[in-house]
XYZ file of C-alpha atoms in Angstrom:
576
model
C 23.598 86.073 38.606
C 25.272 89.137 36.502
C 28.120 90.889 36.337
C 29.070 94.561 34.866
C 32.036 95.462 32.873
C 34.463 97.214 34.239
C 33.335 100.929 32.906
C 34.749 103.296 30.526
C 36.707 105.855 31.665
C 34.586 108.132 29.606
C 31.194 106.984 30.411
C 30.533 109.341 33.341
C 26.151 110.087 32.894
C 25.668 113.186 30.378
C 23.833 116.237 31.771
C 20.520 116.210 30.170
C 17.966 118.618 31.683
C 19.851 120.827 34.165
C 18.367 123.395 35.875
C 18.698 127.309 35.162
C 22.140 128.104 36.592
C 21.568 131.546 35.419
C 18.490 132.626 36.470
C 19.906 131.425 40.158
C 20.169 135.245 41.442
C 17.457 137.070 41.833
C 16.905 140.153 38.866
C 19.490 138.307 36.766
C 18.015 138.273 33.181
C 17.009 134.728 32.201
C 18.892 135.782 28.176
C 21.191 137.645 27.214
C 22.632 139.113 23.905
C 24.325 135.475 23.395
C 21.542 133.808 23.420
C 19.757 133.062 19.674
C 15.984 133.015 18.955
C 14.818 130.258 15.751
C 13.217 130.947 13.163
C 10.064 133.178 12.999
C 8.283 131.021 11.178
C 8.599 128.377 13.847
C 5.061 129.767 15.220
C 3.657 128.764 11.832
C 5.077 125.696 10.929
C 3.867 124.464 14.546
C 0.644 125.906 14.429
C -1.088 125.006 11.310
C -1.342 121.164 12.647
C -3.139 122.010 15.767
C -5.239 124.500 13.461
C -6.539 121.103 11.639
C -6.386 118.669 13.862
C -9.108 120.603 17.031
C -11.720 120.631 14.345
C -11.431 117.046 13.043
C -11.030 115.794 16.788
C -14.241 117.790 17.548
C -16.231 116.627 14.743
C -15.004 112.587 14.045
C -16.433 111.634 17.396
C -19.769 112.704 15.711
C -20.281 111.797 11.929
C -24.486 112.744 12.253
C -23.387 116.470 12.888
C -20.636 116.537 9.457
C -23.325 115.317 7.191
C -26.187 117.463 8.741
C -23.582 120.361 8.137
C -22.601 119.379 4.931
C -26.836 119.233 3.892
C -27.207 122.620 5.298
C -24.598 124.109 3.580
C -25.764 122.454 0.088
C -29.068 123.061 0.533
C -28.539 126.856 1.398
C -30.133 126.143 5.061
C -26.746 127.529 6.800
C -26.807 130.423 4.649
C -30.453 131.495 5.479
C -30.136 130.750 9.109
C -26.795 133.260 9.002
C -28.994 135.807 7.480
C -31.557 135.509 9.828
C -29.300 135.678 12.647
C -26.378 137.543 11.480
C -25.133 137.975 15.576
C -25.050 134.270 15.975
C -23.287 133.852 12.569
C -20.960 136.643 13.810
C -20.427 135.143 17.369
C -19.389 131.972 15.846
C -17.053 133.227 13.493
C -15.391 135.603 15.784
C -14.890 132.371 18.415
C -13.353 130.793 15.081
C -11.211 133.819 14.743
C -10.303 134.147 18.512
C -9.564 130.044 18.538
C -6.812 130.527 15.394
C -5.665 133.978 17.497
C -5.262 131.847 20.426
C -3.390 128.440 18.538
C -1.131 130.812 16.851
C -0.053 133.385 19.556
C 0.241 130.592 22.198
C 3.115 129.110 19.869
C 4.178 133.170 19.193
C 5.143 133.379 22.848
C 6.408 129.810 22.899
C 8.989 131.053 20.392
C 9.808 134.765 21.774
C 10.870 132.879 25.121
C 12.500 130.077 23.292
C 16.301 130.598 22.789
C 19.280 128.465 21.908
C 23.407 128.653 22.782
C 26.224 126.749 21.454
C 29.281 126.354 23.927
C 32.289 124.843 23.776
C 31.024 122.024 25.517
C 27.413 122.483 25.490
C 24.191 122.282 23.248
C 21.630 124.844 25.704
C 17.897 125.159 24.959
C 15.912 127.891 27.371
C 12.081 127.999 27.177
C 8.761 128.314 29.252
C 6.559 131.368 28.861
C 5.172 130.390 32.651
C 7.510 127.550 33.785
C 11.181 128.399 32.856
C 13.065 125.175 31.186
C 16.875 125.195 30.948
C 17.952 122.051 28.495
C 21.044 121.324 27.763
C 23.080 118.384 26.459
C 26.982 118.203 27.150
C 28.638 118.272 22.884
C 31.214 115.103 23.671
C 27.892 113.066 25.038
C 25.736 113.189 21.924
C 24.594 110.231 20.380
C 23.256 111.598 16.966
C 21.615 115.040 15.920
C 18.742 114.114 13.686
C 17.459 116.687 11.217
C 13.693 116.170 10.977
C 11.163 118.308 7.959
C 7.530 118.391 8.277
C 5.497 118.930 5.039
C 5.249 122.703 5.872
C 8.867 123.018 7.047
C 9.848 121.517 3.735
C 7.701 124.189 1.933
C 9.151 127.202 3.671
C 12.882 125.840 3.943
C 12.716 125.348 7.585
C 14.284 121.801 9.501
C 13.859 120.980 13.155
C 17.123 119.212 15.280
C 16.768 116.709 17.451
C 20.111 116.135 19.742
C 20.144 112.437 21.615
C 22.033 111.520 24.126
C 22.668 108.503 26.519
C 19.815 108.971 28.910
C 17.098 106.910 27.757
C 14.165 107.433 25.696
C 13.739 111.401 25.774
C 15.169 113.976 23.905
C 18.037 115.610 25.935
C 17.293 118.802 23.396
C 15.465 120.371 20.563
C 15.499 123.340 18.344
C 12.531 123.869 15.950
C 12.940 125.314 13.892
C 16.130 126.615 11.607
C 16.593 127.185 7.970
C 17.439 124.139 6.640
C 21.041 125.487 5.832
C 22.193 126.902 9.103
C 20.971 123.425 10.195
C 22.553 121.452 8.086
C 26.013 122.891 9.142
C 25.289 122.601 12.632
C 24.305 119.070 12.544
C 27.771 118.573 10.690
C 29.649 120.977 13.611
C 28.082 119.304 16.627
C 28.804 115.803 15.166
C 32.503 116.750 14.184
C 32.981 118.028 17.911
C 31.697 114.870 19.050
C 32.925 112.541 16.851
C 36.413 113.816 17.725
C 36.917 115.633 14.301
C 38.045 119.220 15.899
C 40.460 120.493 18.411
C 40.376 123.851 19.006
C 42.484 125.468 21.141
C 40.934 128.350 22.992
C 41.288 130.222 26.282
C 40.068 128.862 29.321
C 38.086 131.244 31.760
C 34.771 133.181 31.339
C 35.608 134.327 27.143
C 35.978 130.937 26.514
C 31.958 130.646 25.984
C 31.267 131.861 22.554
C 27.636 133.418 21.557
C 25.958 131.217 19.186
C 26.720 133.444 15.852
C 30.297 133.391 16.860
C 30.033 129.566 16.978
C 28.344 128.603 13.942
C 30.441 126.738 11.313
C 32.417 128.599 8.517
C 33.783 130.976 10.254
C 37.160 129.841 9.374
C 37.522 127.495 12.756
C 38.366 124.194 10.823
C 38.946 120.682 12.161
C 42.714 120.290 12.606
C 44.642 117.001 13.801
C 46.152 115.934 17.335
C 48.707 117.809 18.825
C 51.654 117.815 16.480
C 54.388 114.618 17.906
C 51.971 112.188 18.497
C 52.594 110.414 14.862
C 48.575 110.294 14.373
C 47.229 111.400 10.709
C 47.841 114.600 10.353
C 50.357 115.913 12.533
C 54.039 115.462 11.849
C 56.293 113.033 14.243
C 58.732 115.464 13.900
C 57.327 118.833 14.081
C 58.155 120.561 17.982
C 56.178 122.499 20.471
C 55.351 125.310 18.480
C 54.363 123.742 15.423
C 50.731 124.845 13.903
C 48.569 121.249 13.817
C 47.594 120.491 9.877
C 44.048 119.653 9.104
C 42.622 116.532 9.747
C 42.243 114.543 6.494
C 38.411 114.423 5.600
C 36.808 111.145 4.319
C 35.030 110.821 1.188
C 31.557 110.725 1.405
C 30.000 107.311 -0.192
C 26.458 106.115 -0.584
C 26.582 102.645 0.323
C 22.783 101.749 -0.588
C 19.556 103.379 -1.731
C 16.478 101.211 -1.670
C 14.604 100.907 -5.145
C 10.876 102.444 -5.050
C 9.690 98.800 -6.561
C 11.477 96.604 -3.421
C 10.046 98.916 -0.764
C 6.500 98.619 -2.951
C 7.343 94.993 -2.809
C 8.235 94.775 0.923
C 5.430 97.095 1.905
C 2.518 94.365 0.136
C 4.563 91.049 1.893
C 4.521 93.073 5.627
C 2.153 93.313 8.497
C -0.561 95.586 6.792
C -1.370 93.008 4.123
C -1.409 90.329 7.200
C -3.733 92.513 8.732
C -5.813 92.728 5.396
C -6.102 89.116 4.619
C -7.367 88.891 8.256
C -10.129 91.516 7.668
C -10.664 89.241 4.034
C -10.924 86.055 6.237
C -13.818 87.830 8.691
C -15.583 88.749 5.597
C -15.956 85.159 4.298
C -16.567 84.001 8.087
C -19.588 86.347 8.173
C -20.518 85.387 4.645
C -20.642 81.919 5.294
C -22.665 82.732 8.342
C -25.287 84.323 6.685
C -25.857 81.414 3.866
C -25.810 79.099 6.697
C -28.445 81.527 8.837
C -30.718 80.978 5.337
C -30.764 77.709 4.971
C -31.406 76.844 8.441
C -34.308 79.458 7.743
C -35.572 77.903 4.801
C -35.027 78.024 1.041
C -37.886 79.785 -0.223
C -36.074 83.133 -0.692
C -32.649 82.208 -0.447
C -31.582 85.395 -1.829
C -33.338 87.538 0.603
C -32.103 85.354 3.137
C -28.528 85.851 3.034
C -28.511 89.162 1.923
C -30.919 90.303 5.514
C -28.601 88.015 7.500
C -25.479 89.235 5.806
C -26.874 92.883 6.835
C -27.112 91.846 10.482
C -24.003 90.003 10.546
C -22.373 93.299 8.667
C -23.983 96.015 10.959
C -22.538 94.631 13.762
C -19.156 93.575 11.915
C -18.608 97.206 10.562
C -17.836 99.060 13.815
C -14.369 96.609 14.513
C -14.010 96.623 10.780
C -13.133 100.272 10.127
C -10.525 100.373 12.946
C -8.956 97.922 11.523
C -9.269 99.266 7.842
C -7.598 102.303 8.983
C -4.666 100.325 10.984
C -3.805 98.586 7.430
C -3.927 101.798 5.622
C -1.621 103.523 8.799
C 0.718 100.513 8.854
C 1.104 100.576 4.978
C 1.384 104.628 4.964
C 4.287 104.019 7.656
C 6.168 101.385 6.218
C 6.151 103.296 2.407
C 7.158 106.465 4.292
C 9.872 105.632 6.184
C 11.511 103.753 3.306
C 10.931 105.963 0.606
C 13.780 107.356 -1.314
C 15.839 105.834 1.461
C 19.812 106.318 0.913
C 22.309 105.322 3.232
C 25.932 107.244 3.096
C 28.723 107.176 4.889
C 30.396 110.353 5.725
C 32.896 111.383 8.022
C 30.552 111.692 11.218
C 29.083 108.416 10.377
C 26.104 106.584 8.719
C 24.394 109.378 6.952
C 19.995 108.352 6.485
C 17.921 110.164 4.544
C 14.126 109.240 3.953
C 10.621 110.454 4.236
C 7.810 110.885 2.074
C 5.824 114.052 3.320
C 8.016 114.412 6.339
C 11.421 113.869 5.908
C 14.483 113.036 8.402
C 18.172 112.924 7.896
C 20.073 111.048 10.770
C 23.987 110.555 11.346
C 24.252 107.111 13.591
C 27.949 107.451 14.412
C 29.854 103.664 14.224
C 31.262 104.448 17.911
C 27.921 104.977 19.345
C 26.030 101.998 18.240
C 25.322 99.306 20.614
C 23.806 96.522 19.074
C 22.645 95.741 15.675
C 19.811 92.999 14.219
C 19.396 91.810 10.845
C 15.923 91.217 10.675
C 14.199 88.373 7.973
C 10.645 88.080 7.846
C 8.773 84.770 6.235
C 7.266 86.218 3.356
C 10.283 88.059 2.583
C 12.427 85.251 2.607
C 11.890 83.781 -1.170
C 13.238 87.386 -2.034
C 16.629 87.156 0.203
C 15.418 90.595 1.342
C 16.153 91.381 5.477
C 15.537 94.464 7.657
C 18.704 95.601 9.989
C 17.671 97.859 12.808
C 20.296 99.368 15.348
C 19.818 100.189 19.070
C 21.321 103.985 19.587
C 21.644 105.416 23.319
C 18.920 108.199 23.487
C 17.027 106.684 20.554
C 14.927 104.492 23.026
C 12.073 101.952 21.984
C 10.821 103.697 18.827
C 11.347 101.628 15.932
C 11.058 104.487 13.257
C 14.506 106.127 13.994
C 16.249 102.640 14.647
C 15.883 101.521 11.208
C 19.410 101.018 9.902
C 18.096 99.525 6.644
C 14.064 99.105 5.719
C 14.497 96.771 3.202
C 17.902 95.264 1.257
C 19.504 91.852 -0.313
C 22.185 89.819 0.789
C 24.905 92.790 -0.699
C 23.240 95.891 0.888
C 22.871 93.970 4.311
C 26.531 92.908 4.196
C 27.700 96.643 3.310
C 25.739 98.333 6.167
C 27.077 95.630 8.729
C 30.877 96.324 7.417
C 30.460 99.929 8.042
C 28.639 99.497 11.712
C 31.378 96.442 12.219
C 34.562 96.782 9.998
C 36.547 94.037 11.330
C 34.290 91.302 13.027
C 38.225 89.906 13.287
C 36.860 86.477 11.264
C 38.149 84.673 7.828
C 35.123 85.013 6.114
C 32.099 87.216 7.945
C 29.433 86.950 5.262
C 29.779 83.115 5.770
C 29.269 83.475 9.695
C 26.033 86.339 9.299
C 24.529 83.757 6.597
C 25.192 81.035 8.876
C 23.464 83.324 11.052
C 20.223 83.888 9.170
C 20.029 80.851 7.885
C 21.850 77.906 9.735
C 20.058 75.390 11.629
C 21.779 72.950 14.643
C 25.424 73.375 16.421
C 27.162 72.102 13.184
C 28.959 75.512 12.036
C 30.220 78.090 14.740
C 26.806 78.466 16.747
C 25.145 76.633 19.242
C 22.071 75.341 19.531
C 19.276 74.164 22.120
C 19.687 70.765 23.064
C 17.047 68.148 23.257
C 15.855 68.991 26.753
C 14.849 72.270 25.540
C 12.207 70.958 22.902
C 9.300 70.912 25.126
C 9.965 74.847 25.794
C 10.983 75.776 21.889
C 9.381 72.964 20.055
C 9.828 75.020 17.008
C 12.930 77.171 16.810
C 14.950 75.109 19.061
C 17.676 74.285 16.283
C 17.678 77.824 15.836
C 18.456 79.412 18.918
C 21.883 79.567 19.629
C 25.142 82.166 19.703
C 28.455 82.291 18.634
C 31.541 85.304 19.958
C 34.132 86.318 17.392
C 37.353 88.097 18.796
C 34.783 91.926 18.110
C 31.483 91.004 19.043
C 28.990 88.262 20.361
C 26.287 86.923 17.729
C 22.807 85.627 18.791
C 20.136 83.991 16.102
C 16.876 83.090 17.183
C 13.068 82.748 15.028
C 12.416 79.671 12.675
C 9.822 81.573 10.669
C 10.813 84.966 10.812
C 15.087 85.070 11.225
C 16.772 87.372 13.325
C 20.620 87.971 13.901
C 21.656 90.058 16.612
C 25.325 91.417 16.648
C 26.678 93.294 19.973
C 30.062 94.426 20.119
C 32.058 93.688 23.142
C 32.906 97.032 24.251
C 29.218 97.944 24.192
C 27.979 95.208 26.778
C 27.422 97.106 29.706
C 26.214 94.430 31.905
C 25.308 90.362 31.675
C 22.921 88.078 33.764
C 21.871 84.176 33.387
C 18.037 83.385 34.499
C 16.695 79.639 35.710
C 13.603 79.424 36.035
C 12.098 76.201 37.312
C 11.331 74.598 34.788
C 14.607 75.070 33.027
C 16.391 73.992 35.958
C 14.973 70.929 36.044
C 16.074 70.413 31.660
C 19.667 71.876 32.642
C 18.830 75.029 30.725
C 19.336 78.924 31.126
C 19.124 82.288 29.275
C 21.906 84.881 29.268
C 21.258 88.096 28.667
C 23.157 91.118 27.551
C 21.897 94.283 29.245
C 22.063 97.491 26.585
C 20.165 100.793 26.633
C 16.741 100.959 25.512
C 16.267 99.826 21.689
C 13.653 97.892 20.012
C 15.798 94.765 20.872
C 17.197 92.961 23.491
C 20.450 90.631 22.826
C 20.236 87.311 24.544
C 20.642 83.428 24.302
C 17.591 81.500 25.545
C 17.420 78.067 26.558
C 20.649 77.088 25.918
C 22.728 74.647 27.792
C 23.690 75.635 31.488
C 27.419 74.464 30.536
C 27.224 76.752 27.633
C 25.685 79.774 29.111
C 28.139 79.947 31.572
C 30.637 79.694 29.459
C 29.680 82.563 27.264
C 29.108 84.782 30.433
C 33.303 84.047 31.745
C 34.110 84.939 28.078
C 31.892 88.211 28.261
C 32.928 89.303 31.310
C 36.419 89.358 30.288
C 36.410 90.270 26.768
C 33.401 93.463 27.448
C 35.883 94.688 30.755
C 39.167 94.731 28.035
C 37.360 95.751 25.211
C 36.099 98.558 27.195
C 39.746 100.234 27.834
C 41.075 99.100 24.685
C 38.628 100.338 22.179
C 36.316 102.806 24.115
C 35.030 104.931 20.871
C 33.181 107.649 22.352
C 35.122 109.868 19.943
C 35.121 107.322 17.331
C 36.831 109.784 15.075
C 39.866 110.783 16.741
C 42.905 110.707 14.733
C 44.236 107.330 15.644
C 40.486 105.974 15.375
C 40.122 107.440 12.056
C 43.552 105.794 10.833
C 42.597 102.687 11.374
C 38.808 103.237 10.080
C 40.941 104.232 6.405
C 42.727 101.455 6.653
C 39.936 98.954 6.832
C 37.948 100.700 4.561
C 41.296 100.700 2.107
C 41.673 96.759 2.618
C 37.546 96.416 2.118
C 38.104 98.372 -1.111
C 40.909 96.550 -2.205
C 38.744 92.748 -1.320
């Protein structure tokens, strides 16, 4: 059984990857003088990683032939075998050459036939040195524009964009790489445009397609307001068909958390890398105990020698799954601290402004009108610390977790200031009461439900914890007895609902509604719950996501009359 919400008017699919319209007739050049190369350094900055990383993949499969190397070249072996054979030495350091020649001028002639245009309505991205590629991604369908800096793009000033849009996991399109600058300002253009923040008023027909230098920002085209009469922010009611439209009224930028260096230390130790180390700990004392049990079974004349030849068997054949796993704990700790470092959250005009990275670092905009669901995330051992991870699903963002990190680590506060931004009204007397409630209530006392009796044999443990609640903005799901999750999905972003039986529910009087959303690392849905009370969530949905839909569609979630009401909550929140 499901049902979808009557759609948007606005929610018409966004043209991703289109084909070359203008390569279509044959001899038409593929650019032209509006199209813009990047940066030529971009060969560089790609290149040098797949300069390391052929050598280490040719080499790690085979540790005998590093240290063999390594004693030649100590030992002065390598050096008298070049001078006996100075062609070989030369034949293998002109194939050395010719390899670096080839990396680097196979990513020269990826960026001589990569080019970039900025329309009116379009980001476009043409490349292909054999097969042509024409990207593009339509300006009022974009989800967020990331701005991403890998160690050697940091060094030389350079910053790659990333441009998302509602078409699953893949990037609609991607420009590496710009100075950081001239991205910077087109990450803020492209957002603005999306977000609502501009109107310009140009001439339709074929001049209405600028060249990219004509289109980058500061060159005096500035946001301005609705058409003057409307009685929005920054027009006048009373101003008449020729009046010139005022600027739009910017919004303070302000940082609304930045996680301490000692809380993401703190968070990285209590996480999955030190359960992954205290299960490497655990084999070690397994195998340890092994071996003094393997000597005394074999006597107790040398007890010594005993364990330590059996703990040499048991370790020899111990150390090949060991080292994976060593280097998944040192990868899962090197991720966690990375992502989180020097995280600060902001909110600007555009949206939710992220900035982290340790060696690599990323600055993201997720826009309030494009989210579509949110989770505040509370693992055991971080409970004792009231500390809680909130991730967000994003069209376009897909599955990866990295990127869908609202908030890596915060307390109680910085959790309840991200959700007010993402959610300023949840139209409720007190909403830190109901999100508590939500992390930590137990049973169908307060506003959520709960599984019933029947449904202890399938949730024997988080039973009293399962359940949702729907406030007059969005439906709230907890679930996990150990590890606490709250899940928060607004009404207008529910794009489609469906209740599952399966046999063995049936028989209990149980179901599981779930809330269909683009792909995120989270799905939204009530499991187990009473049939009577399923249903009666999925009539409420199906009503409220269809109205909430036309009401407060916010695909431009910073038009004029959007953005008035966005002050004014933020004026009331300020004044709370």
């Amino acid at each position: 059984m499901s049902q979808h919400p009557e759609p948007s008017p606005h929610s018409e699919a966004p043209e991703h990857a289109a084909p070359a319209a203008e390569s279509s007739t044959p001899g038409e050049p593929w650019f032209d003088s509006t199209w813009t190369r990047v940066h030529p350094l971009s060969p560089v900055v790609r290149g040098w990683l797949a300069l390391v990383a052929i050598p280490f993949i040719a080499l790690s499969s085979n540790w005998e032939t590093i240290t063999d190397l390594w004693e030649a070249l100590r030992s002065g072996e390598l050096t008298e075998a070049a001078d006996r054979h100075p062609m070989i030495a030369l034949a293998v350091v002109g194939g050395v050459l010719l390899l670096i020649l080839l990396i680097f001028g196979g990513f020269a002639l990826s960026w001589w036939f990569t080019r970039y245009k900025i329309t009116d309505e379009h980001v476009m991205v043409k490349s292909g040195i054999f097969v042509r590629q024409h990207r593009q991604a339509r300006i009022d369908r974009v989800q967020a524009v990331d701005l991403r800096q890998p160690l050697l793009a940091r060094l030389t000033g350079l910053a790659e964009l990333k441009f998302e849009v509602a078409e699953g996991d893949g990037t609609a399109a991607t420009l590496a790489f710009l100075t950081r600058s001239a991205a910077e300002q087109m990450r803020t253009e492209i957002m603005d445009r999306a977000s609502g923040r501009t109107a310009r008023d140009r001439p339709a027909g074929p001049d209405a397609e600028r060249s990219d230098e004509a289109e980058r920002p500061g060159d005096g085209d500035r946001p301005t307001a609705e058409e003057p009469g409307t009685g929005a922010p920054g027009g006048s009611a009373d101003a008449g068909p020729g009046s010139v439209p005022t600027a739009l009224p910017e919004v303070e930028d302000r940082q609304i958390v930045q996680v301490p260096v000692g809380r993401l230390i703190g968070s990285v130790l209590t996480g999955w890398g030190t359960i992954l180390l205290l299960i490497l700990i655990l084999a070690g004392g397994v195998f340890g105990a092994a071996g003094l049990v393997t000597a005394l079974v074999l006597g107790l004349d040398d007890v010594r020698g005993q364990i330590g030849a059996s703990l040499g068997v048991l370790g020899a054949g111990a150390l090949p799954a060991a080292i994976p796993m060593a280097i998944a704990v040192a990868t899962t700790y090197y991720q966690q601290f990375s992502t989180g470092f020097r995280f600060t959250a902001t909110m600007t005009s555009a949206g939710l402004k992220l900035r982290y990275g340790l060696l690599e670092t990323t600055t993201q905009t997720v826009p309030p009108g494009r989210v579509q669901a949110i989770q505040i995330h509370r693992p055991l051992l971080w409970r004792p610390f009231g500390w809680a991870r909130i991730m967000v699903v994003v069209a376009g963002y897909g599955s990866g977790e990295q990127r869908s990190v609202l908030l890596p680590v915060g307390t109680r506060d910085d959790v309840l200031a991200v959700v007010a931004e993402m959610f300023p009204d949840l139209q409720v007397a007190d909403p830190a009461a109901l999100i508590d409630e939500g992390l930590t209530g137990v049973g169908d006392d307060g506003a959520f439900t709960a599984g019933p009796p029947a449904a202890r044999w399938l949730d024997p443990v988080v039973r009293r914890r399962r359940g949702g609640t729907a406030t007059p903005a969005a439906l709230l799901a907890r679930d996990g007895r150990l590890a606490r999750r709250l899940t928060l999905v607004p009404h207008e972003r529910i794009q489609s609902l469906s209740i599952q039986q399966g046999p063995v529910q049936r028989l209990a009087g149980l179901a599981t509604l779930r809330l269909h959303s683009p792909a995120g690392p989270f799905q939204a849905r009530l499991e187990n719950q009473r049939l009577d009370d399923v249903h009666g969530f999925f009539d409420h949905e199906s009503r409220q996501a269809a109205v909430a839909r036309r009401l407060r569609d916010r695909e431009q979630w910073m038009r004029p009359d959007e953005l008035h009401e966005f002050e004014k909550m933020v004026r009331q929140d300020s004044a709370v």
